[in-house]
mmCIF file of C-alpha atoms in Angstrom:
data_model
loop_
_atom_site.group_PDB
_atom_site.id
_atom_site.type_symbol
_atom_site.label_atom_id
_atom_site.label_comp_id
_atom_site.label_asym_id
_atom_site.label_seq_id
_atom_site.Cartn_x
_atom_site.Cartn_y
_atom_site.Cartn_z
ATOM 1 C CA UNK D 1 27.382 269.338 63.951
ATOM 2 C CA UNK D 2 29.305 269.819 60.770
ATOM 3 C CA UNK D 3 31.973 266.654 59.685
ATOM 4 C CA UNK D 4 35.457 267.194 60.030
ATOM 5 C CA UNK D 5 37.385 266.548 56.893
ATOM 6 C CA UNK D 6 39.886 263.849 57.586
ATOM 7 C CA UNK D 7 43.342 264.455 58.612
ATOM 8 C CA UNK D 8 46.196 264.364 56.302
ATOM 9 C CA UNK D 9 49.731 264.017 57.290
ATOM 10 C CA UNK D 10 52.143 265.335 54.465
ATOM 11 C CA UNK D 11 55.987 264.280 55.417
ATOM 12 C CA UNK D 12 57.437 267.650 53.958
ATOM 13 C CA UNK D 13 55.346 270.474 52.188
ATOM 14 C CA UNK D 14 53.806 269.200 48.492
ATOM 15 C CA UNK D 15 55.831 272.227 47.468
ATOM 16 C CA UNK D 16 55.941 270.859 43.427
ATOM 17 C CA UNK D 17 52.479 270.251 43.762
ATOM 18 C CA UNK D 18 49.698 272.532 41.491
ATOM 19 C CA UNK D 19 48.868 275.142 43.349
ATOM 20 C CA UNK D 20 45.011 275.146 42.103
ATOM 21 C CA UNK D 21 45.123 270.944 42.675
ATOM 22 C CA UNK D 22 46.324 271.778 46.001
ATOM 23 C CA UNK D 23 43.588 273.653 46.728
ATOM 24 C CA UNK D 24 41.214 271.352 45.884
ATOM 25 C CA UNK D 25 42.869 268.794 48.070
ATOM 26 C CA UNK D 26 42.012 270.896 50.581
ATOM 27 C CA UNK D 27 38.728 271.661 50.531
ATOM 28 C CA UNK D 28 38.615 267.712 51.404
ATOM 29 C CA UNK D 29 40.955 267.349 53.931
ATOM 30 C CA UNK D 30 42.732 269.055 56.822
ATOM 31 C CA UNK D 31 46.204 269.051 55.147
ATOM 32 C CA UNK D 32 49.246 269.106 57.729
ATOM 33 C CA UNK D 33 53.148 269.316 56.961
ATOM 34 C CA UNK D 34 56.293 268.201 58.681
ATOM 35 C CA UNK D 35 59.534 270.432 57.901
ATOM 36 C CA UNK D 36 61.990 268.065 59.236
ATOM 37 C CA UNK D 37 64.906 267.621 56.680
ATOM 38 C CA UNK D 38 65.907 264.719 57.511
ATOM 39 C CA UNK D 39 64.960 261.054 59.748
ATOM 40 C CA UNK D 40 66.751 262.428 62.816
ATOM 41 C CA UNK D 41 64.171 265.354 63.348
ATOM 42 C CA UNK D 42 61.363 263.963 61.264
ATOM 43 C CA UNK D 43 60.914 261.388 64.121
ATOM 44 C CA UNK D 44 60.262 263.439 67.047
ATOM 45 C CA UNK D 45 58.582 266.161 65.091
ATOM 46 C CA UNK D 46 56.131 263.434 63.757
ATOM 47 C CA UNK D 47 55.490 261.975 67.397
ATOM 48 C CA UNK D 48 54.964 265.626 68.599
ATOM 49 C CA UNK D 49 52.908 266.451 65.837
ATOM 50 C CA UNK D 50 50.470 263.794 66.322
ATOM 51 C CA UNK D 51 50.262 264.652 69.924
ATOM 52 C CA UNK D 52 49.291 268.552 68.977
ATOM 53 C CA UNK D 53 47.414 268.273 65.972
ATOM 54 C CA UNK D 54 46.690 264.186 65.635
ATOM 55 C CA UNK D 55 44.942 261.852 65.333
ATOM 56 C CA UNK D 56 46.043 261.158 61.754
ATOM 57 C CA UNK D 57 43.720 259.346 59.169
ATOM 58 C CA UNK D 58 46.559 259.462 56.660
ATOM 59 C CA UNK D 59 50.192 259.871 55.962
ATOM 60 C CA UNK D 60 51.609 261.039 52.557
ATOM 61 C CA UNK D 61 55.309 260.341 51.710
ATOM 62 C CA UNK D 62 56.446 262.719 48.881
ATOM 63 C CA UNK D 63 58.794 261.266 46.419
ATOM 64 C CA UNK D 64 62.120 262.225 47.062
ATOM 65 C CA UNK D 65 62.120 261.135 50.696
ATOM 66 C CA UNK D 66 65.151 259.192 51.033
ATOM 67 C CA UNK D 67 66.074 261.140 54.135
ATOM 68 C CA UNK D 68 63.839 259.487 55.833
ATOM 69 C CA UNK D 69 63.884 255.991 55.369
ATOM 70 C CA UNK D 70 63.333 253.752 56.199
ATOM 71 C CA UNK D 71 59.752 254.181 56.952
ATOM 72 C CA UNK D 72 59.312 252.022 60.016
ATOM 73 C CA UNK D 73 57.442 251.413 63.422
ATOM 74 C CA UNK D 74 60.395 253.526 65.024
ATOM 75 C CA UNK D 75 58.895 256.452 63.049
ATOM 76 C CA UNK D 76 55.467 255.433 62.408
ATOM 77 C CA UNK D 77 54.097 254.350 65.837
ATOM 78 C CA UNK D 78 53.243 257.440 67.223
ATOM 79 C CA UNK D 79 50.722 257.593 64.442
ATOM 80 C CA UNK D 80 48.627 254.591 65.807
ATOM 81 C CA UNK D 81 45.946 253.355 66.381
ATOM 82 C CA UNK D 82 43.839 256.293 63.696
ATOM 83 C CA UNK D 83 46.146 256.068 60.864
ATOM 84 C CA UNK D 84 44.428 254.169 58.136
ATOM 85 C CA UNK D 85 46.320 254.586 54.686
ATOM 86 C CA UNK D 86 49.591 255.552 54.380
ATOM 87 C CA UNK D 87 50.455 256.567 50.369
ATOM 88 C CA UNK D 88 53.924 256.308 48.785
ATOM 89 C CA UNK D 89 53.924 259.044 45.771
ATOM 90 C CA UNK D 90 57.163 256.645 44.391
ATOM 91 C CA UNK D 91 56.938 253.201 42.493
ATOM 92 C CA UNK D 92 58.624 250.841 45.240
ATOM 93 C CA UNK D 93 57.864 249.886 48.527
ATOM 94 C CA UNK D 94 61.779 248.520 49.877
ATOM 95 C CA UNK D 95 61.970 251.364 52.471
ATOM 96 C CA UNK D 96 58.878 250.972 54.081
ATOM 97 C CA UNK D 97 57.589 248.123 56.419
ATOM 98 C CA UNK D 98 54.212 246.989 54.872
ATOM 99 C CA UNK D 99 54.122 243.867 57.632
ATOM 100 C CA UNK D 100 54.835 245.931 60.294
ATOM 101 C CA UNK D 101 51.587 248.227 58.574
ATOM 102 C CA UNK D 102 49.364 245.200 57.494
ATOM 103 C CA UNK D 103 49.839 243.977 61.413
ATOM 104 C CA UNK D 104 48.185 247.845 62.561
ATOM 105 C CA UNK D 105 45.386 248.223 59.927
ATOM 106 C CA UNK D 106 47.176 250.319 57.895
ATOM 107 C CA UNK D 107 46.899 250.211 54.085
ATOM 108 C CA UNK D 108 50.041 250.992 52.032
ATOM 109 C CA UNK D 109 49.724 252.090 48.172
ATOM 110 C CA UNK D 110 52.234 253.240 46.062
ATOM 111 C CA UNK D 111 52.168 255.185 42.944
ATOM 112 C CA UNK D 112 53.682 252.433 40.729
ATOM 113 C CA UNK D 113 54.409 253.765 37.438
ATOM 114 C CA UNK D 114 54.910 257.578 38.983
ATOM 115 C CA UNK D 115 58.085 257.753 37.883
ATOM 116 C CA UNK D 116 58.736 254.994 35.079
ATOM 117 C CA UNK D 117 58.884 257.711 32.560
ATOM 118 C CA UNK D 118 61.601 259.992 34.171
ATOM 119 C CA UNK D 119 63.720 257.307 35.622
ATOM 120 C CA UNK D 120 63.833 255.577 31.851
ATOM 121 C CA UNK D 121 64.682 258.506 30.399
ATOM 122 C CA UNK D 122 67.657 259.052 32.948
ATOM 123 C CA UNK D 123 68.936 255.378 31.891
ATOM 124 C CA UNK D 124 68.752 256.758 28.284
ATOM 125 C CA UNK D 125 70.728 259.648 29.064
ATOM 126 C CA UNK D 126 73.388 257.636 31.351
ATOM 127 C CA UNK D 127 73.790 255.339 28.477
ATOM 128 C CA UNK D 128 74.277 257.520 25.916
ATOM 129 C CA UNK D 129 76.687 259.424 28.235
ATOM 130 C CA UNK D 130 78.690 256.427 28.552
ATOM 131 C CA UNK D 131 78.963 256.117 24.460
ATOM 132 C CA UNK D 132 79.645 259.169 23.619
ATOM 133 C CA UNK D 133 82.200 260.196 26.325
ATOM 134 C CA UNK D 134 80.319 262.874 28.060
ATOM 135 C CA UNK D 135 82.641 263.044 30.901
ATOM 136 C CA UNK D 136 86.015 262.982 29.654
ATOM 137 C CA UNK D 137 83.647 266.045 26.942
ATOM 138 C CA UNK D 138 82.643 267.754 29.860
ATOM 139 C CA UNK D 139 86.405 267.782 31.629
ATOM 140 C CA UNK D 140 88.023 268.858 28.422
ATOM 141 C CA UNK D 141 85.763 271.925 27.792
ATOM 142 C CA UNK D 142 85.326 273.066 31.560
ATOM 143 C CA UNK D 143 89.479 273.243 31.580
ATOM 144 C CA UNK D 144 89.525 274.850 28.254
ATOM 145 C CA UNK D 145 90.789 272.717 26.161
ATOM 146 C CA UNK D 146 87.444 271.447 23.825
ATOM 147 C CA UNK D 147 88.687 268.672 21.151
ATOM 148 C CA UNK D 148 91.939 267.767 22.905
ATOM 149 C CA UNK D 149 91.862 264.478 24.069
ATOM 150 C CA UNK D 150 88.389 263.622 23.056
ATOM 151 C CA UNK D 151 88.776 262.352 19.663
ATOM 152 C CA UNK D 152 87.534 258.700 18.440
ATOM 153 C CA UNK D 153 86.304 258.463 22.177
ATOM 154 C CA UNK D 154 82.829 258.625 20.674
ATOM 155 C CA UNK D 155 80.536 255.622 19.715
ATOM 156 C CA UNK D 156 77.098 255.564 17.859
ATOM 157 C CA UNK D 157 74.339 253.248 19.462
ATOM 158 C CA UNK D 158 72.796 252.722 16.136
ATOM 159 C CA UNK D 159 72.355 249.284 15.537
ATOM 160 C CA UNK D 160 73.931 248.339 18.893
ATOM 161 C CA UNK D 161 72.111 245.753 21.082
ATOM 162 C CA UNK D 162 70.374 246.899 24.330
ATOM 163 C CA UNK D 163 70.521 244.903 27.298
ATOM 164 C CA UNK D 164 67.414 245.466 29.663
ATOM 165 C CA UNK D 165 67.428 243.267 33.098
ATOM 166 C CA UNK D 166 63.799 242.962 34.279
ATOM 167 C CA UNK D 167 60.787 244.272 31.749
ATOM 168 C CA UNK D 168 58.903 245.925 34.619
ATOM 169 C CA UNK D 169 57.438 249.620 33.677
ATOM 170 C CA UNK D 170 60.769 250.841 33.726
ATOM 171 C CA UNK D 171 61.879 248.290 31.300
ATOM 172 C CA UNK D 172 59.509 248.578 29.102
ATOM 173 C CA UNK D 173 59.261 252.435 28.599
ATOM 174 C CA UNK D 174 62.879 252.470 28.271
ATOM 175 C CA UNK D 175 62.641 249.796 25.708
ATOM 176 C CA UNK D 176 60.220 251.778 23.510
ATOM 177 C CA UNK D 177 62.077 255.032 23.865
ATOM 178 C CA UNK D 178 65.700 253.631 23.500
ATOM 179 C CA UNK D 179 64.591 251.168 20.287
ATOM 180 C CA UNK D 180 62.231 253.816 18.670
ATOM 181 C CA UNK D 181 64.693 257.197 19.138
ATOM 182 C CA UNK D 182 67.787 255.415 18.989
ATOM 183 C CA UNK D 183 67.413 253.023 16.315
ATOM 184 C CA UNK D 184 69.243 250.653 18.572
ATOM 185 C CA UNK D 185 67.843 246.646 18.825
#
């Protein structure tokens, strides 16, 4: 008798996922979806799912999942006892209850530095929005009247001391890019 793959839960389709890694993911494992937009109908369509296609071995939650959350036994219970792993493809672990998981036998791992890069370079960007006035830039040229209103509104970080509460990957990616592009201490 030929081994089934292991069952993968997916909570919405990988849809920004490589189509050729996806693939390969699946010659692996038996790769199932929920389509639920949001925690109201991801819960039942999880339970109901499980019942149909279950049992689970594993859950993925796709970044961007904030609909969801939190990620608790009200949603998750339906997924015991089989479900062994459940992997976060963000960097914290706030919205989901890893005693309530450690109590079933269910692992919990995160992708910690997933999105350090991104999120410092959005910090970056807010920053330097906040110096230079992008707003007040942006209102002035959508109403047609670019370079009224907006002059000496502008300030150069050069030089300027940066600020960074906690050093975690974040931090420190943030640091580098903001010191190094920026010239900015």
């Amino acid at each position: 008798m030929a081994q089934q793959k292991p069952k993968v839960l997916c909570l919405s389709y990988p849809e920004f996922t490589d189509k050729a890694y996806l693939a390969d993911f699946e010659t692996k494992f038996e790769l199932h979806s929920l389509t639920s937009p949001a925690r109201a109908g991801l819960v039942p369509e999880l339970a109901a799912r499980v019942r149909r296609d279950g049992p689970f071995d594993a859950v993925i939650v796709r970044i961007g999942t904030i609909v969801f959350e939190p990620f608790d036994a009200e949603m998750l219970s339906p997924l015991l006892p089989d479900c062994r792993i459940i992997a976060s493809a963000s960097a914290g672990y706030n919205e989901f209850d890893v005693d309530w998981m450690t109590r079933n036998g269910i692992w919990f791992c995160n992708s910690r530095n997933a999105v350090s890069e991104c999120t410092a370079d959005m910090a970056i960007f807010l920053i330097l929005a906040v110096l230079k006035n992008a707003s007040v830039a942006e209102r002035c040229a959508k109403s047609g009247v670019w370079r009224q209103g907006i002059e000496g509104v502008s300030r150069s970080p050069r030089g300027m001391v940066l600020g960074i509460i906690g050093m975690g990957s974040i931090g420190k990616v943030g640091s580098r890019r903001y010191v190094g592009r920026i010239h900015a201490n």
